[in-house]
Amino acid sequence: KRFYRQRAHANPFSDHTLDYPKSPRFMDWHAHYPGVAPGKKPEFADIGCGFGGLSIALAPLFPDSLILGMEIRVQVSQYVQDRITALRTANAGDPKAHYQNVSIVRANAMKFLPNYFEKASLSALFFLFPDPHFKARKHKARIISPTLLAEYAFVLRPGGIVYTITDVKDLHDWMRTHLENFPLFETVSEEELRAEGKGEIVDAVYTSTEEGKKVERNKGDKWLACFRRIEVPRI
């Protein structure tokens, strides 16, 4: 990783000279998942995936589902791409841990998420240890906001889950409150998720990222909040 050094966070409002599709129908997913039959599309989106810990941990758990990491930083996204390429080569022929089902795009999810995903196409969205933007004037840059929640609800299918975790209590309260107040999401407890067979996902959310491991080493707290996409009848 010493060859991929970059700042811990990036300004989501800056011009990052990104390439992105005009709409989801212009996205060539087979180029990202060449070992998977054409026509499949991602089900899991790891927003701000960092060094790819969660995405790579989920790949062998869900070998028949496509997982996509989204990361805005150049060096970090290149590291994840190189890591995935190495894992695909090292595990070629393994029917479960083949890593053909995980990929990454360098993207600003706060601006271009609907350019990548069709309506109701995802079953899970992950926001793991996002930038807390401590200063009040920077809160508009937080990844959870009423405007962005409308986009997250758009790309999530009914029953899909938003997973959030942070070691910053103020940010946890911010994300939880905004999601609770949004009419298309309802709180779902960790116990409920485990009872539904999603325990492996929850465990990966807690432990697979660099940030999560750092919090464990420092004996810090982790605050988990999860929400289900619900259907609301039109009146």
CSV table of C-alpha atoms in Angstrom, one decimal:
chain,number,residue,atom,x,y,z
A,1,LYS,CA,0.0,0.0,0.0
A,2,ARG,CA,3.0,2.3,0.4
A,3,PHE,CA,2.9,2.7,-3.4
A,4,TYR,CA,-0.7,3.9,-3.3
A,5,ARG,CA,-0.5,6.7,-0.8
A,6,GLN,CA,-3.2,9.4,-0.9
A,7,ARG,CA,-5.1,11.7,1.3
A,8,ALA,CA,-7.6,10.1,3.7
A,9,HIS,CA,-10.6,11.9,2.2
A,10,ALA,CA,-11.5,13.8,-1.0
A,11,ASN,CA,-13.8,16.8,-1.6
A,12,PRO,CA,-16.9,15.3,-3.2
A,13,PHE,CA,-17.8,18.7,-4.7
A,14,SER,CA,-14.5,19.1,-6.6
A,15,ASP,CA,-14.1,18.3,-10.3
A,16,HIS,CA,-12.3,15.0,-10.3
A,17,THR,CA,-12.3,14.6,-14.2
A,18,LEU,CA,-14.4,11.4,-13.9
A,19,ASP,CA,-15.7,9.3,-16.7
A,20,TYR,CA,-19.2,8.0,-16.1
A,21,PRO,CA,-22.0,6.6,-18.2
A,22,LYS,CA,-24.9,8.8,-19.5
A,23,SER,CA,-27.3,6.3,-18.0
A,24,PRO,CA,-27.2,2.7,-16.7
A,25,ARG,CA,-28.0,1.3,-20.1
A,26,PHE,CA,-24.6,2.6,-21.4
A,27,MET,CA,-22.7,0.8,-18.7
A,28,ASP,CA,-20.7,-2.2,-19.9
A,29,TRP,CA,-20.7,-4.4,-16.8
A,30,HIS,CA,-19.2,-7.4,-18.7
A,31,ALA,CA,-15.9,-5.3,-19.0
A,32,HIS,CA,-15.8,-5.2,-15.2
A,33,TYR,CA,-16.8,-8.9,-14.7
A,34,PRO,CA,-15.3,-10.7,-17.7
A,35,GLY,CA,-15.5,-14.1,-16.0
A,36,VAL,CA,-19.3,-13.8,-15.4
A,37,ALA,CA,-22.0,-14.5,-18.0
A,38,PRO,CA,-23.0,-11.3,-19.9
A,39,GLY,CA,-26.2,-9.6,-18.8
A,40,LYS,CA,-25.7,-9.8,-15.0
A,41,LYS,CA,-25.6,-6.5,-13.1
A,42,PRO,CA,-24.4,-5.6,-9.6
A,43,GLU,CA,-26.6,-6.3,-6.6
A,44,PHE,CA,-24.3,-4.9,-3.9
A,45,ALA,CA,-22.7,-1.4,-3.9
A,46,ASP,CA,-20.0,-0.5,-1.5
A,47,ILE,CA,-20.0,3.3,-1.5
A,48,GLY,CA,-16.6,4.9,-0.7
A,49,CYS,CA,-15.1,1.4,-0.6
A,50,GLY,CA,-11.6,2.5,0.5
A,51,PHE,CA,-9.1,-0.3,0.1
A,52,GLY,CA,-11.8,-2.8,-0.8
A,53,GLY,CA,-12.0,-4.8,2.4
A,54,LEU,CA,-15.8,-5.2,2.4
A,55,SER,CA,-16.2,-5.8,-1.3
A,56,ILE,CA,-13.5,-8.4,-1.3
A,57,ALA,CA,-14.9,-10.1,1.8
A,58,LEU,CA,-18.4,-10.4,0.3
A,59,ALA,CA,-17.2,-11.8,-3.0
A,60,PRO,CA,-16.7,-15.5,-1.8
A,61,LEU,CA,-19.8,-15.2,0.4
A,62,PHE,CA,-22.0,-14.4,-2.6
A,63,PRO,CA,-20.3,-16.1,-5.6
A,64,ASP,CA,-23.4,-15.8,-7.7
A,65,SER,CA,-23.9,-12.0,-7.0
A,66,LEU,CA,-22.0,-9.1,-8.5
A,67,ILE,CA,-20.4,-6.7,-6.0
A,68,LEU,CA,-19.2,-3.2,-7.0
A,69,GLY,CA,-17.0,-0.9,-5.0
A,70,MET,CA,-17.1,2.9,-5.7
A,71,GLU,CA,-14.2,5.0,-4.7
A,72,ILE,CA,-13.3,8.6,-5.7
A,73,ARG,CA,-9.6,8.6,-4.9
A,74,VAL,CA,-7.3,7.7,-7.8
A,75,GLN,CA,-4.6,5.9,-6.0
A,76,VAL,CA,-6.9,4.0,-3.7
A,77,SER,CA,-9.2,2.8,-6.5
A,78,GLN,CA,-6.1,1.7,-8.5
A,79,TYR,CA,-5.0,-0.3,-5.5
A,80,VAL,CA,-8.3,-2.1,-5.2
A,81,GLN,CA,-8.3,-2.8,-9.0
A,82,ASP,CA,-4.8,-4.3,-8.7
A,83,ARG,CA,-5.8,-6.3,-5.6
A,84,ILE,CA,-8.9,-7.8,-7.4
A,85,THR,CA,-6.8,-8.7,-10.5
A,86,ALA,CA,-4.2,-10.5,-8.3
A,87,LEU,CA,-7.0,-12.3,-6.4
A,88,ARG,CA,-8.6,-13.4,-9.7
A,89,THR,CA,-5.3,-14.8,-10.9
A,90,ALA,CA,-4.4,-16.5,-7.7
A,91,ASN,CA,-7.9,-18.2,-7.3
A,92,ALA,CA,-8.6,-19.1,-11.0
A,93,GLY,CA,-10.7,-22.2,-11.1
A,94,ASP,CA,-12.1,-21.9,-7.5
A,95,PRO,CA,-15.9,-22.1,-7.9
A,96,LYS,CA,-16.6,-20.1,-4.8
A,97,ALA,CA,-13.7,-17.7,-4.2
A,98,HIS,CA,-13.0,-16.8,-7.8
A,99,TYR,CA,-13.3,-13.0,-7.3
A,100,GLN,CA,-14.8,-12.7,-10.8
A,101,ASN,CA,-17.9,-11.2,-9.2
A,102,VAL,CA,-16.2,-8.2,-7.6
A,103,SER,CA,-15.0,-5.0,-9.3
A,104,ILE,CA,-14.5,-1.3,-8.7
A,105,VAL,CA,-15.3,2.0,-10.5
A,106,ARG,CA,-13.6,5.3,-9.7
A,107,ALA,CA,-16.7,7.4,-9.2
A,108,ASN,CA,-18.3,10.1,-7.2
A,109,ALA,CA,-21.4,8.4,-5.8
A,110,MET,CA,-22.8,11.7,-4.4
A,111,LYS,CA,-23.2,13.0,-8.0
A,112,PHE,CA,-23.5,10.0,-10.3
A,113,LEU,CA,-25.0,7.0,-8.6
A,114,PRO,CA,-28.2,7.0,-10.8
A,115,ASN,CA,-25.9,7.0,-13.9
A,116,TYR,CA,-24.7,3.5,-12.9
A,117,PHE,CA,-27.7,1.8,-11.4
A,118,GLU,CA,-31.2,1.3,-12.7
A,119,LYS,CA,-34.3,1.7,-10.5
A,120,ALA,CA,-34.7,-1.1,-7.9
A,121,SER,CA,-31.6,-2.9,-9.1
A,122,LEU,CA,-29.6,-3.2,-5.8
A,123,SER,CA,-30.3,-5.4,-2.8
A,124,ALA,CA,-27.7,-3.7,-0.5
A,125,LEU,CA,-25.9,-0.4,-0.1
A,126,PHE,CA,-23.0,0.0,2.3
A,127,PHE,CA,-21.7,3.2,3.9
A,128,LEU,CA,-18.8,2.0,6.1
A,129,PHE,CA,-16.9,4.6,8.2
A,130,PRO,CA,-17.6,7.5,5.9
A,131,ASP,CA,-15.9,10.9,6.2
A,132,PRO,CA,-17.5,12.5,9.3
A,133,HIS,CA,-17.0,16.1,8.1
A,134,PHE,CA,-17.0,17.3,11.6
A,135,LYS,CA,-17.4,21.1,10.9
A,136,ALA,CA,-21.0,22.2,10.7
A,137,ARG,CA,-20.4,24.0,7.4
A,138,LYS,CA,-19.1,20.7,6.0
A,139,HIS,CA,-22.2,18.7,6.9
A,140,LYS,CA,-23.6,19.2,3.4
A,141,ALA,CA,-20.8,16.9,2.2
A,142,ARG,CA,-21.9,14.0,4.4
A,143,ILE,CA,-22.8,10.9,2.3
A,144,ILE,CA,-26.2,10.6,4.1
A,145,SER,CA,-28.6,13.5,3.4
A,146,PRO,CA,-32.3,13.9,2.5
A,147,THR,CA,-31.5,14.6,-1.1
A,148,LEU,CA,-29.2,11.6,-1.5
A,149,LEU,CA,-31.5,9.3,0.4
A,150,ALA,CA,-34.0,9.8,-2.4
A,151,GLU,CA,-31.4,8.5,-4.8
A,152,TYR,CA,-30.5,5.5,-2.6
A,153,ALA,CA,-34.2,4.6,-2.3
A,154,PHE,CA,-34.4,4.8,-6.1
A,155,VAL,CA,-31.7,2.3,-6.8
A,156,LEU,CA,-32.6,-0.1,-4.0
A,157,ARG,CA,-35.3,-2.7,-4.6
A,158,PRO,CA,-38.0,-3.1,-1.9
A,159,GLY,CA,-36.6,-5.1,0.9
A,160,GLY,CA,-33.1,-4.0,0.1
A,161,ILE,CA,-30.9,-3.0,3.0
A,162,VAL,CA,-28.8,0.1,3.8
A,163,TYR,CA,-25.9,-0.7,6.1
A,164,THR,CA,-24.1,2.1,7.9
A,165,ILE,CA,-21.4,1.9,10.5
A,166,THR,CA,-19.0,4.5,12.0
A,167,ASP,CA,-16.9,5.1,15.1
A,168,VAL,CA,-18.1,8.7,15.4
A,169,LYS,CA,-21.3,8.9,17.6
A,170,ASP,CA,-22.4,12.2,16.2
A,171,LEU,CA,-22.2,10.9,12.6
A,172,HIS,CA,-24.1,7.8,13.7
A,173,ASP,CA,-26.8,9.9,15.2
A,174,TRP,CA,-26.9,12.0,12.0
A,175,MET,CA,-27.2,9.1,9.6
A,176,ARG,CA,-29.7,7.2,11.8
A,177,THR,CA,-32.0,10.3,12.3
A,178,HIS,CA,-32.0,11.1,8.6
A,179,LEU,CA,-32.8,7.5,7.6
A,180,GLU,CA,-35.5,7.2,10.3
A,181,ASN,CA,-37.2,10.4,9.0
A,182,PHE,CA,-37.2,9.3,5.4
A,183,PRO,CA,-40.5,7.7,4.4
A,184,LEU,CA,-39.0,5.0,2.2
A,185,PHE,CA,-36.8,3.4,4.9
A,186,GLU,CA,-37.5,1.6,8.2
A,187,THR,CA,-35.1,0.6,10.9
A,188,VAL,CA,-34.1,-3.1,11.0
A,189,SER,CA,-32.1,-4.4,13.9
A,190,GLU,CA,-28.9,-6.4,13.8
A,191,GLU,CA,-30.8,-9.3,15.4
A,192,GLU,CA,-33.5,-9.2,12.7
A,193,LEU,CA,-30.8,-9.3,10.0
A,194,ARG,CA,-29.0,-12.2,11.6
A,195,ALA,CA,-32.4,-14.1,11.9
A,196,GLU,CA,-32.9,-13.5,8.2
A,197,GLY,CA,-29.6,-15.1,7.3
A,198,LYS,CA,-27.6,-11.9,6.8
A,199,GLY,CA,-25.2,-12.5,9.7
A,200,GLU,CA,-22.2,-12.9,7.5
A,201,ILE,CA,-22.9,-9.6,5.9
A,202,VAL,CA,-23.2,-7.9,9.3
A,203,ASP,CA,-19.9,-9.5,10.5
A,204,ALA,CA,-18.2,-8.3,7.3
A,205,VAL,CA,-19.5,-4.8,7.9
A,206,TYR,CA,-18.0,-4.8,11.4
A,207,THR,CA,-14.7,-6.3,10.7
A,208,SER,CA,-13.6,-6.3,7.0
A,209,THR,CA,-12.5,-2.7,6.4
A,210,GLU,CA,-9.2,-1.1,7.4
A,211,GLU,CA,-11.1,1.5,9.4
A,212,GLY,CA,-13.0,-1.2,11.3
A,213,LYS,CA,-9.8,-3.0,12.1
A,214,LYS,CA,-8.1,0.2,13.3
A,215,VAL,CA,-11.0,0.9,15.6
A,216,GLU,CA,-10.7,-2.6,17.1
A,217,ARG,CA,-6.9,-2.1,17.6
A,218,ASN,CA,-7.7,1.2,19.4
A,219,LYS,CA,-10.5,-0.5,21.4
A,220,GLY,CA,-13.0,2.1,20.1
A,221,ASP,CA,-16.7,1.8,19.7
A,222,LYS,CA,-18.5,1.0,16.4
A,223,TRP,CA,-22.0,2.2,15.8
A,224,LEU,CA,-24.2,0.2,13.4
A,225,ALA,CA,-27.5,1.3,11.9
A,226,CYS,CA,-29.3,-0.6,9.2
A,227,PHE,CA,-32.5,0.2,7.3
A,228,ARG,CA,-34.8,-1.6,4.9
A,229,ARG,CA,-36.2,-0.1,1.8
A,230,ILE,CA,-40.0,-0.3,2.0
A,231,GLU,CA,-42.9,0.2,-0.4
A,232,VAL,CA,-45.2,3.2,0.4
A,233,PRO,CA,-48.6,3.0,-1.4
A,234,ARG,CA,-49.3,6.0,-3.6
A,235,ILE,CA,-52.5,7.9,-2.7
